[in-house]
mmCIF file of C-alpha atoms and ligand atoms in Angstrom:
data_model
loop_
_atom_site.group_PDB
_atom_site.id
_atom_site.type_symbol
_atom_site.label_atom_id
_atom_site.label_comp_id
_atom_site.label_asym_id
_atom_site.label_seq_id
_atom_site.Cartn_x
_atom_site.Cartn_y
_atom_site.Cartn_z
ATOM 1 C CA MET A 1 0.000 0.000 0.000
ATOM 2 C CA LEU A 2 1.156 3.537 -0.734
ATOM 3 C CA ASP A 3 1.187 5.637 2.390
ATOM 4 C CA PHE A 4 -0.071 8.841 0.711
ATOM 5 C CA LYS A 5 -3.432 10.619 0.882
ATOM 6 C CA SER A 6 -3.550 10.857 -2.896
ATOM 7 C CA ARG A 7 -2.737 8.478 -5.708
ATOM 8 C CA VAL A 8 -2.085 11.442 -7.999
ATOM 9 C CA PHE A 9 1.547 12.540 -7.878
ATOM 10 C CA LEU A 10 2.936 15.866 -9.038
ATOM 11 C CA ALA A 11 6.020 14.719 -10.993
ATOM 12 C CA PRO A 12 9.444 15.932 -9.939
ATOM 13 C CA MET A 13 10.475 18.635 -12.405
ATOM 14 C CA ALA A 14 13.796 20.414 -11.965
ATOM 15 C CA GLY A 15 13.388 24.185 -11.792
ATOM 16 C CA ILE A 16 9.611 23.847 -11.480
ATOM 17 C CA THR A 17 8.290 21.709 -8.637
ATOM 18 C CA ASP A 18 9.838 23.831 -5.929
ATOM 19 C CA LEU A 19 8.093 24.890 -2.713
ATOM 20 C CA PRO A 20 6.010 27.606 -4.454
ATOM 21 C CA MET A 21 4.676 25.138 -7.036
ATOM 22 C CA ARG A 22 3.991 22.420 -4.470
ATOM 23 C CA SER A 23 2.257 24.809 -2.115
ATOM 24 C CA ILE A 24 0.033 26.124 -4.906
ATOM 25 C CA VAL A 25 -0.976 22.602 -5.927
ATOM 26 C CA SER A 26 -1.668 21.561 -2.374
ATOM 27 C CA SER A 27 -3.638 24.745 -1.627
ATOM 28 C CA LEU A 28 -6.005 23.739 -4.422
ATOM 29 C CA GLY A 29 -6.746 20.274 -3.039
ATOM 30 C CA CYS A 30 -5.248 16.838 -2.638
ATOM 31 C CA GLY A 31 -2.154 15.476 -4.388
ATOM 32 C CA THR A 32 1.168 13.862 -3.587
ATOM 33 C CA MET A 33 4.204 16.101 -3.952
ATOM 34 C CA VAL A 34 7.693 15.216 -5.079
ATOM 35 C CA SER A 35 10.602 17.657 -4.884
ATOM 36 C CA GLU A 36 12.903 18.587 -7.718
ATOM 37 C CA MET A 37 15.926 16.316 -7.898
ATOM 38 C CA VAL A 38 18.705 17.244 -5.510
ATOM 39 C CA ALA A 39 22.281 16.137 -6.140
ATOM 40 C CA ILE A 40 23.729 14.206 -3.210
ATOM 41 C CA ASN A 41 27.221 15.547 -3.771
ATOM 42 C CA SER A 42 25.878 19.097 -3.429
ATOM 43 C CA ILE A 43 24.305 18.101 -0.127
ATOM 44 C CA HIS A 44 27.633 16.593 0.858
ATOM 45 C CA TYR A 45 29.402 19.875 0.053
ATOM 46 C CA LYS A 46 26.693 21.770 1.915
ATOM 47 C CA ASN A 47 25.618 23.739 -1.143
ATOM 48 C CA PRO A 48 22.935 26.170 0.136
ATOM 49 C CA LYS A 49 20.874 25.877 -3.074
ATOM 50 C CA SER A 50 20.610 22.116 -2.653
ATOM 51 C CA TYR A 51 19.746 22.417 1.005
ATOM 52 C CA LYS A 52 16.987 24.819 0.003
ATOM 53 C CA ILE A 53 15.586 22.204 -2.413
ATOM 54 C CA ALA A 54 15.703 19.458 0.202
ATOM 55 C CA ASP A 55 14.361 21.630 3.015
ATOM 56 C CA VAL A 56 10.709 20.608 2.929
ATOM 57 C CA GLY A 57 10.048 20.565 6.665
ATOM 58 C CA SER A 58 7.968 23.746 6.704
ATOM 59 C CA GLU A 59 5.383 22.339 4.293
ATOM 60 C CA ASN A 60 2.204 21.071 5.876
ATOM 61 C CA TYR A 61 1.813 18.139 3.482
ATOM 62 C CA PRO A 62 4.133 15.187 2.837
ATOM 63 C CA VAL A 63 6.922 15.751 0.320
ATOM 64 C CA VAL A 64 8.921 12.984 -1.322
ATOM 65 C CA VAL A 65 12.497 14.247 -1.744
ATOM 66 C CA GLN A 66 14.232 13.025 -4.870
ATOM 67 C CA LEU A 67 17.970 12.322 -4.743
ATOM 68 C CA LEU A 68 20.408 12.175 -7.645
ATOM 69 C CA GLY A 69 23.822 10.562 -7.547
ATOM 70 C CA ASN A 70 25.792 7.403 -8.262
ATOM 71 C CA GLU A 71 27.857 6.532 -5.198
ATOM 72 C CA PRO A 72 26.189 4.174 -2.716
ATOM 73 C CA ALA A 73 28.384 5.313 0.186
ATOM 74 C CA LEU A 74 27.667 8.986 -0.491
ATOM 75 C CA PHE A 75 23.939 8.279 -0.656
ATOM 76 C CA ALA A 76 24.175 6.593 2.734
ATOM 77 C CA GLU A 77 26.137 9.544 4.105
ATOM 78 C CA VAL A 78 23.633 12.239 3.066
ATOM 79 C CA VAL A 79 20.425 10.353 3.883
ATOM 80 C CA PRO A 80 20.333 11.438 7.558
ATOM 81 C CA PHE A 81 20.735 15.134 6.578
ATOM 82 C CA VAL A 82 17.898 14.878 4.082
ATOM 83 C CA GLU A 83 15.720 13.126 6.648
ATOM 84 C CA GLU A 84 16.401 15.889 9.134
ATOM 85 C CA LEU A 85 15.208 18.469 6.621
ATOM 86 C CA GLY A 86 11.735 16.959 6.785
ATOM 87 C CA ALA A 87 11.368 14.516 3.882
ATOM 88 C CA HIS A 88 8.324 12.289 4.122
ATOM 89 C CA SER A 89 10.092 9.666 2.027
ATOM 90 C CA LEU A 90 13.014 9.432 -0.385
ATOM 91 C CA ASP A 91 13.048 8.811 -4.118
ATOM 92 C CA ILE A 92 16.103 7.931 -6.182
ATOM 93 C CA ASN A 93 16.366 9.440 -9.664
ATOM 94 C CA MET A 94 17.275 6.763 -12.191
ATOM 95 C CA GLY A 95 15.411 8.336 -15.093
ATOM 96 C CA CYS A 96 16.914 11.741 -15.895
ATOM 97 C CA PRO A 97 17.918 11.766 -19.594
ATOM 98 C CA VAL A 98 19.982 14.993 -19.627
ATOM 99 C CA LYS A 99 23.477 14.468 -21.064
ATOM 100 C CA LYS A 100 25.230 16.380 -18.284
ATOM 101 C CA ILE A 101 23.697 13.899 -15.822
ATOM 102 C CA THR A 102 23.946 10.647 -17.785
ATOM 103 C CA GLY A 103 27.495 11.569 -18.861
ATOM 104 C CA ASN A 104 28.400 11.383 -15.172
ATOM 105 C CA ASN A 105 26.757 7.972 -14.873
ATOM 106 C CA MET A 106 23.716 9.267 -13.014
ATOM 107 C CA GLY A 107 19.971 9.406 -13.730
ATOM 108 C CA SER A 108 18.906 7.062 -16.526
ATOM 109 C CA ALA A 109 22.532 5.966 -17.130
ATOM 110 C CA LEU A 110 22.055 3.796 -14.045
ATOM 111 C CA MET A 111 19.644 1.672 -16.073
ATOM 112 C CA LYS A 112 22.731 0.470 -17.964
ATOM 113 C CA ASP A 113 24.486 -0.523 -14.746
ATOM 114 C CA ILE A 114 21.941 -2.522 -12.822
ATOM 115 C CA SER A 115 24.442 -3.851 -10.275
ATOM 116 C CA LEU A 116 25.485 -0.303 -9.288
ATOM 117 C CA ALA A 117 21.810 0.721 -9.233
ATOM 118 C CA ALA A 118 21.094 -2.204 -6.877
ATOM 119 C CA LYS A 119 23.913 -1.141 -4.540
ATOM 120 C CA ILE A 120 22.475 2.382 -4.423
ATOM 121 C CA VAL A 121 18.932 1.239 -3.640
ATOM 122 C CA SER A 122 20.203 -1.142 -0.991
ATOM 123 C CA ALA A 123 22.462 1.518 0.604
ATOM 124 C CA VAL A 124 19.625 4.046 0.849
ATOM 125 C CA VAL A 125 17.104 1.503 2.132
ATOM 126 C CA LYS A 126 19.533 0.276 4.802
ATOM 127 C CA LYS A 127 20.408 3.766 5.967
ATOM 128 C CA SER A 128 16.985 5.372 5.891
ATOM 129 C CA ARG A 129 14.151 5.067 8.354
ATOM 130 C CA LEU A 130 11.825 6.373 5.616
ATOM 131 C CA ASN A 131 10.227 4.637 2.667
ATOM 132 C CA VAL A 132 12.477 4.623 -0.371
ATOM 133 C CA SER A 133 11.264 4.622 -3.961
ATOM 134 C CA VAL A 134 12.965 4.643 -7.355
ATOM 135 C CA LYS A 135 11.884 6.518 -10.482
ATOM 136 C CA PHE A 136 13.149 5.072 -13.738
ATOM 137 C CA ARG A 137 12.308 4.694 -17.422
ATOM 138 C CA LYS A 138 11.446 1.937 -19.869
ATOM 139 C CA GLY A 139 15.168 1.455 -20.507
ATOM 140 C CA TRP A 140 18.138 3.231 -22.029
ATOM 141 C CA ASP A 141 17.051 2.841 -25.661
ATOM 142 C CA LYS A 142 14.806 0.657 -27.755
ATOM 143 C CA ASN A 143 17.485 -2.043 -27.935
ATOM 144 C CA SER A 144 17.914 -2.246 -24.179
ATOM 145 C CA VAL A 145 14.441 -2.171 -22.665
ATOM 146 C CA ASN A 146 14.934 -3.532 -19.145
ATOM 147 C CA ALA A 147 12.235 -1.901 -17.020
ATOM 148 C CA VAL A 148 10.874 -5.240 -15.776
ATOM 149 C CA GLU A 149 14.276 -6.497 -14.650
ATOM 150 C CA PHE A 150 14.960 -3.086 -13.121
ATOM 151 C CA ALA A 151 11.660 -3.069 -11.246
ATOM 152 C CA LYS A 152 12.417 -6.483 -9.759
ATOM 153 C CA MET A 153 15.861 -5.287 -8.726
ATOM 154 C CA CYS A 154 14.265 -2.339 -6.884
ATOM 155 C CA GLU A 155 11.808 -4.643 -5.141
ATOM 156 C CA ASP A 156 14.523 -7.145 -4.178
ATOM 157 C CA ASN A 157 16.582 -4.368 -2.636
ATOM 158 C CA GLY A 158 13.797 -3.032 -0.468
ATOM 159 C CA ALA A 159 12.144 -0.216 -2.443
ATOM 160 C CA ALA A 160 8.719 0.578 -0.982
ATOM 161 C CA TYR A 161 7.338 1.477 -4.408
ATOM 162 C CA ILE A 162 8.545 2.418 -7.877
ATOM 163 C CA THR A 163 7.642 4.957 -10.527
ATOM 164 C CA ILE A 164 7.985 4.002 -14.170
ATOM 165 C CA HIS A 165 8.039 6.584 -16.967
ATOM 166 C CA GLY A 166 7.071 4.773 -20.167
ATOM 167 C CA ARG A 167 9.812 6.215 -22.363
ATOM 168 C CA THR A 168 13.420 5.240 -22.947
ATOM 169 C CA ARG A 169 16.283 7.605 -22.303
ATOM 170 C CA SER A 170 16.668 8.020 -26.066
ATOM 171 C CA ASP A 171 13.039 9.108 -26.315
ATOM 172 C CA PHE A 172 13.680 11.933 -23.847
ATOM 173 C CA TYR A 173 10.111 13.346 -23.718
ATOM 174 C CA SER A 174 9.026 12.781 -27.298
ATOM 175 C CA GLY A 175 6.644 10.261 -28.822
ATOM 176 C CA ALA A 176 3.855 8.564 -26.905
ATOM 177 C CA ALA A 177 4.703 6.973 -23.570
ATOM 178 C CA ASP A 178 4.494 3.182 -23.720
ATOM 179 C CA TRP A 179 1.761 2.096 -21.340
ATOM 180 C CA ASP A 180 2.330 -1.580 -22.207
ATOM 181 C CA ILE A 181 5.706 -1.521 -20.467
ATOM 182 C CA ILE A 182 4.043 0.139 -17.470
ATOM 183 C CA LYS A 183 1.526 -2.719 -17.409
ATOM 184 C CA GLU A 184 4.322 -5.313 -17.674
ATOM 185 C CA VAL A 185 6.160 -3.704 -14.793
ATOM 186 C CA LYS A 186 3.002 -3.600 -12.692
ATOM 187 C CA ASN A 187 2.451 -7.306 -13.334
ATOM 188 C CA SER A 188 6.016 -8.240 -12.453
ATOM 189 C CA VAL A 189 6.297 -6.878 -8.891
ATOM 190 C CA LYS A 190 4.277 -6.892 -5.679
ATOM 191 C CA ILE A 191 5.267 -3.406 -4.466
ATOM 192 C CA PRO A 192 3.042 -0.508 -5.579
ATOM 193 C CA VAL A 193 3.728 0.997 -8.984
ATOM 194 C CA VAL A 194 3.200 4.618 -10.018
ATOM 195 C CA GLY A 195 2.624 5.046 -13.765
ATOM 196 C CA ASN A 196 4.016 8.080 -15.554
ATOM 197 C CA GLY A 197 3.858 9.437 -19.075
ATOM 198 C CA ASP A 198 1.228 11.428 -20.957
ATOM 199 C CA VAL A 199 -1.372 11.698 -18.198
ATOM 200 C CA ASP A 200 -2.807 15.108 -19.047
ATOM 201 C CA SER A 201 -6.434 14.844 -17.907
ATOM 202 C CA HIS A 202 -8.717 13.031 -15.491
ATOM 203 C CA ILE A 203 -9.762 10.761 -18.379
ATOM 204 C CA LYS A 204 -6.190 9.801 -19.225
ATOM 205 C CA ALA A 205 -5.480 9.132 -15.548
ATOM 206 C CA LYS A 206 -8.405 6.732 -15.317
ATOM 207 C CA GLN A 207 -7.417 5.130 -18.621
ATOM 208 C CA MET A 208 -3.880 4.556 -17.389
ATOM 209 C CA ILE A 209 -5.101 2.970 -14.165
ATOM 210 C CA ASP A 210 -7.618 0.785 -15.988
ATOM 211 C CA TYR A 211 -5.195 -0.254 -18.716
ATOM 212 C CA THR A 212 -2.062 -0.876 -16.676
ATOM 213 C CA GLY A 213 -3.431 -1.608 -13.202
ATOM 214 C CA VAL A 214 -1.019 0.883 -11.589
ATOM 215 C CA ASP A 215 -1.634 1.975 -8.014
ATOM 216 C CA ALA A 216 -1.138 5.668 -8.730
ATOM 217 C CA VAL A 217 -0.424 8.074 -11.565
ATOM 218 C CA MET A 218 2.176 10.810 -11.864
ATOM 219 C CA VAL A 219 1.510 13.998 -13.823
ATOM 220 C CA GLY A 220 4.311 16.189 -15.143
ATOM 221 C CA ARG A 221 3.996 18.609 -18.034
ATOM 222 C CA ALA A 222 0.214 18.849 -17.874
ATOM 223 C CA ALA A 223 0.556 20.590 -14.508
ATOM 224 C CA LEU A 224 2.616 23.435 -15.974
ATOM 225 C CA GLY A 225 0.337 26.440 -15.790
ATOM 226 C CA SER A 226 -2.519 24.193 -14.630
ATOM 227 C CA PRO A 227 -1.618 23.219 -11.052
ATOM 228 C CA TRP A 228 -5.295 22.531 -10.352
ATOM 229 C CA ILE A 229 -5.109 19.455 -12.600
ATOM 230 C CA ILE A 230 -3.600 17.382 -9.787
ATOM 231 C CA PRO A 231 -6.476 17.896 -7.289
ATOM 232 C CA GLN A 232 -9.007 17.690 -10.126
ATOM 233 C CA ILE A 233 -7.717 14.258 -11.144
ATOM 234 C CA HIS A 234 -7.689 13.236 -7.483
ATOM 235 C CA GLU A 235 -11.339 14.261 -7.051
ATOM 236 C CA TYR A 236 -12.349 12.456 -10.221
ATOM 237 C CA LEU A 237 -10.578 9.216 -9.289
ATOM 238 C CA GLU A 238 -11.801 9.201 -5.693
ATOM 239 C CA HIS A 239 -15.312 10.644 -6.030
ATOM 240 C CA GLY A 240 -16.119 10.766 -9.746
ATOM 241 C CA THR A 241 -16.298 14.577 -9.628
ATOM 242 C CA LEU A 242 -15.930 16.056 -13.096
ATOM 243 C CA PRO A 243 -13.472 18.956 -13.282
ATOM 244 C CA ALA A 244 -14.892 22.417 -13.915
ATOM 245 C CA SER A 245 -12.928 24.754 -16.155
ATOM 246 C CA LEU A 246 -11.528 27.754 -14.379
ATOM 247 C CA LYS A 247 -12.554 31.305 -15.172
ATOM 248 C CA ALA A 248 -9.805 33.708 -16.241
ATOM 249 C CA GLN A 249 -10.160 35.628 -12.958
ATOM 250 C CA GLU A 250 -9.635 32.432 -10.964
ATOM 251 C CA ILE A 251 -6.515 31.705 -13.011
ATOM 252 C CA LYS A 252 -5.322 35.251 -12.300
ATOM 253 C CA ASP A 253 -5.747 34.750 -8.542
ATOM 254 C CA ILE A 254 -3.781 31.498 -8.611
ATOM 255 C CA LEU A 255 -1.072 33.090 -10.756
ATOM 256 C CA PHE A 256 -0.735 35.982 -8.288
ATOM 257 C CA ARG A 257 -0.498 33.580 -5.370
ATOM 258 C CA HIS A 258 2.163 31.631 -7.240
ATOM 259 C CA ILE A 259 4.231 34.746 -7.948
ATOM 260 C CA GLU A 260 3.899 35.949 -4.349
ATOM 261 C CA SER A 261 5.109 32.566 -3.185
ATOM 262 C CA LEU A 262 8.078 32.782 -5.586
ATOM 263 C CA ILE A 263 8.923 36.164 -4.042
ATOM 264 C CA ASP A 264 8.712 34.788 -0.486
ATOM 265 C CA PHE A 265 10.920 31.863 -1.421
ATOM 266 C CA TYR A 266 13.503 33.422 -3.758
ATOM 267 C CA GLY A 267 13.209 37.184 -3.169
ATOM 268 C CA GLU A 268 11.828 39.708 -5.670
ATOM 269 C CA LYS A 269 15.000 40.066 -7.734
ATOM 270 C CA MET A 270 15.004 36.410 -8.709
ATOM 271 C CA ALA A 271 11.277 35.769 -8.530
ATOM 272 C CA VAL A 272 10.020 38.151 -11.202
ATOM 273 C CA PRO A 273 12.299 36.789 -13.970
ATOM 274 C CA LEU A 274 11.530 33.262 -12.720
ATOM 275 C CA SER A 275 7.809 33.971 -12.955
ATOM 276 C CA ARG A 276 7.999 34.584 -16.730
ATOM 277 C CA LYS A 277 7.791 30.914 -17.646
ATOM 278 C CA TYR A 278 4.828 30.406 -15.309
ATOM 279 C CA VAL A 279 3.012 33.401 -16.777
ATOM 280 C CA CYS A 280 3.450 31.861 -20.256
ATOM 281 C CA TRP A 281 2.087 28.535 -19.074
ATOM 282 C CA TYR A 282 -0.855 29.969 -17.111
ATOM 283 C CA CYS A 283 -1.947 31.911 -20.175
ATOM 284 C CA LYS A 284 -1.456 29.128 -22.701
ATOM 285 C CA ASN A 285 -5.171 28.747 -23.432
ATOM 286 C CA LEU A 286 -6.254 32.314 -22.837
ATOM 287 C CA TYR A 287 -7.312 34.996 -25.294
ATOM 288 C CA ASP A 288 -4.644 37.043 -27.089
ATOM 289 C CA ALA A 289 -1.873 36.021 -24.694
ATOM 290 C CA LYS A 290 0.997 36.461 -27.149
ATOM 291 C CA ARG A 291 1.394 40.229 -26.798
ATOM 292 C CA PHE A 292 0.897 40.065 -23.031
ATOM 293 C CA ARG A 293 3.642 37.434 -22.738
ATOM 294 C CA GLU A 294 6.021 39.488 -24.850
ATOM 295 C CA ARG A 295 5.508 42.516 -22.625
ATOM 296 C CA TYR A 296 5.678 40.498 -19.407
ATOM 297 C CA ASN A 297 8.980 38.895 -20.415
ATOM 298 C CA LYS A 298 10.656 42.307 -20.337
ATOM 299 C CA LEU A 299 9.621 43.149 -16.757
ATOM 300 C CA ASP A 300 11.819 42.901 -13.676
ATOM 301 C CA LYS A 301 9.845 44.654 -10.941
ATOM 302 C CA TYR A 302 6.945 43.132 -9.071
ATOM 303 C CA GLU A 303 4.953 46.368 -9.228
ATOM 304 C CA ASP A 304 5.153 46.352 -13.054
ATOM 305 C CA ALA A 305 4.302 42.649 -13.137
ATOM 306 C CA VAL A 306 1.161 43.268 -11.075
ATOM 307 C CA ASN A 307 0.032 46.078 -13.371
ATOM 308 C CA GLU A 308 0.660 44.062 -16.514
ATOM 309 C CA ILE A 309 -1.183 40.997 -15.207
ATOM 310 C CA ASN A 310 -4.147 43.060 -13.992
ATOM 311 C CA CYS A 311 -4.338 44.910 -17.257
ATOM 312 C CA TYR A 312 -4.319 41.690 -19.288
ATOM 313 C CA PHE A 313 -6.776 39.702 -17.184
ATOM 314 C CA ASN A 314 -9.184 42.584 -16.665
ATOM 315 C CA GLY A 315 -9.494 42.828 -20.423
ATOM 316 C CA ILE A 316 -10.654 39.220 -20.786
ATOM 317 C CA GLU A 317 -14.400 38.832 -21.104
ATOM 318 C CA GLU A 318 -15.706 35.766 -19.248
HETATM 319 C C1 FMN B 1 11.226 20.473 -17.163
HETATM 320 C C2 FMN B 1 11.235 19.060 -16.628
HETATM 321 C C3 FMN B 1 12.038 18.757 -15.552
HETATM 322 C C4 FMN B 1 12.077 17.453 -15.074
HETATM 323 N N1 FMN B 1 12.838 17.171 -13.959
HETATM 324 C C5 FMN B 1 12.802 15.919 -13.422
HETATM 325 C C6 FMN B 1 13.467 15.628 -12.194
HETATM 326 O O1 FMN B 1 14.078 16.493 -11.531
HETATM 327 N N2 FMN B 1 13.406 14.341 -11.748
HETATM 328 C C7 FMN B 1 12.731 13.356 -12.421
HETATM 329 O O2 FMN B 1 12.699 12.209 -11.975
HETATM 330 N N3 FMN B 1 12.073 13.627 -13.561
HETATM 331 C C8 FMN B 1 12.078 14.869 -14.061
HETATM 332 N N4 FMN B 1 11.339 15.149 -15.188
HETATM 333 C C9 FMN B 1 10.500 14.093 -15.787
HETATM 334 C C10 FMN B 1 9.080 14.131 -15.222
HETATM 335 O O3 FMN B 1 9.094 13.848 -13.845
HETATM 336 C C11 FMN B 1 8.184 13.094 -15.943
HETATM 337 O O4 FMN B 1 8.763 11.832 -15.785
HETATM 338 C C12 FMN B 1 8.027 13.392 -17.432
HETATM 339 O O5 FMN B 1 7.731 14.764 -17.655
HETATM 340 C C13 FMN B 1 6.931 12.516 -18.043
HETATM 341 O O6 FMN B 1 5.674 12.809 -17.496
HETATM 342 P P1 FMN B 1 4.572 13.675 -18.293
HETATM 343 O O7 FMN B 1 4.327 12.980 -19.616
HETATM 344 O O8 FMN B 1 3.368 13.663 -17.392
HETATM 345 O O9 FMN B 1 5.153 15.032 -18.487
HETATM 346 C C14 FMN B 1 11.305 16.431 -15.684
HETATM 347 C C15 FMN B 1 10.495 16.762 -16.766
HETATM 348 C C16 FMN B 1 10.438 18.056 -17.240
HETATM 349 C C17 FMN B 1 9.537 18.375 -18.403
#
């Protein structure tokens, strides 16, 4: 059994699923939060930025903290620090496709070295008092699909659950996610399985659960600019409630709360430039957003950002 209130996970997304994003999602309803990946060697070297990512203790909902690295002993060394910072449970990143990461034998490169991956899972499980999970892909490329073997390795080494993204490393994020491999993985282990890849609506979430039998779903890109999708899917799966579409003014309120939270967390100087990508995403389906986005992308001050957002949203007829 998964020990979370929701079987809808907000996917870990570097540079996105930080405290402001998680707090917005959780303020809108139920969902299970995962942090951005945090490199264990940066924790080891006491990098303040990494500590900030792992510091989830002030959040009033459980946060899974995702760790990235490739040295079993170093994982074991940093686990107590990460636990102290308030993680609800720990996840190990074995799916990141980025060259800078795989080139250092981390992320999805670990799918090519299953014995090292096993040592890592075992080291973290032995050291941690928390549940430990692993997030991985279908395999490295289409000629080396090994998700089933990998899932069994995780189970044998004590993982409490696993998350499988139905793409290979070579796929990166393109093409359709392979739900058949997710189903095969689900059928090959007894621990709970979280399915990931292309869940972008309540209907897709239900379809994935029905088709693959997974215990939970994880939603990534569909939550960009639509944080409400996580609680909406939760409500649909648990109670059959159909999601209502949000009015532009409601979107504006959520966007403002998100930006204010970015300011609290990062300070105004960093937050306003950081908010540009969110503004683009929040407006993706709104009327005449192109010119607004172009103007917004040139702003640095919160006061100007507020004016620009108000001006744009107040001009939208509901
Ligand atoms: C911008 C971005 C950053 C990501 N960062 C991470 C990460 O830090 N850790 C991780 O395990 N996966 C990361 N992912 C992968 C997502 O967690 C997820 O597996 C992927 O987006 C597929 O799900 P989706 O089809 O619902 O988007 C990232 C994806 C995106 C788009």
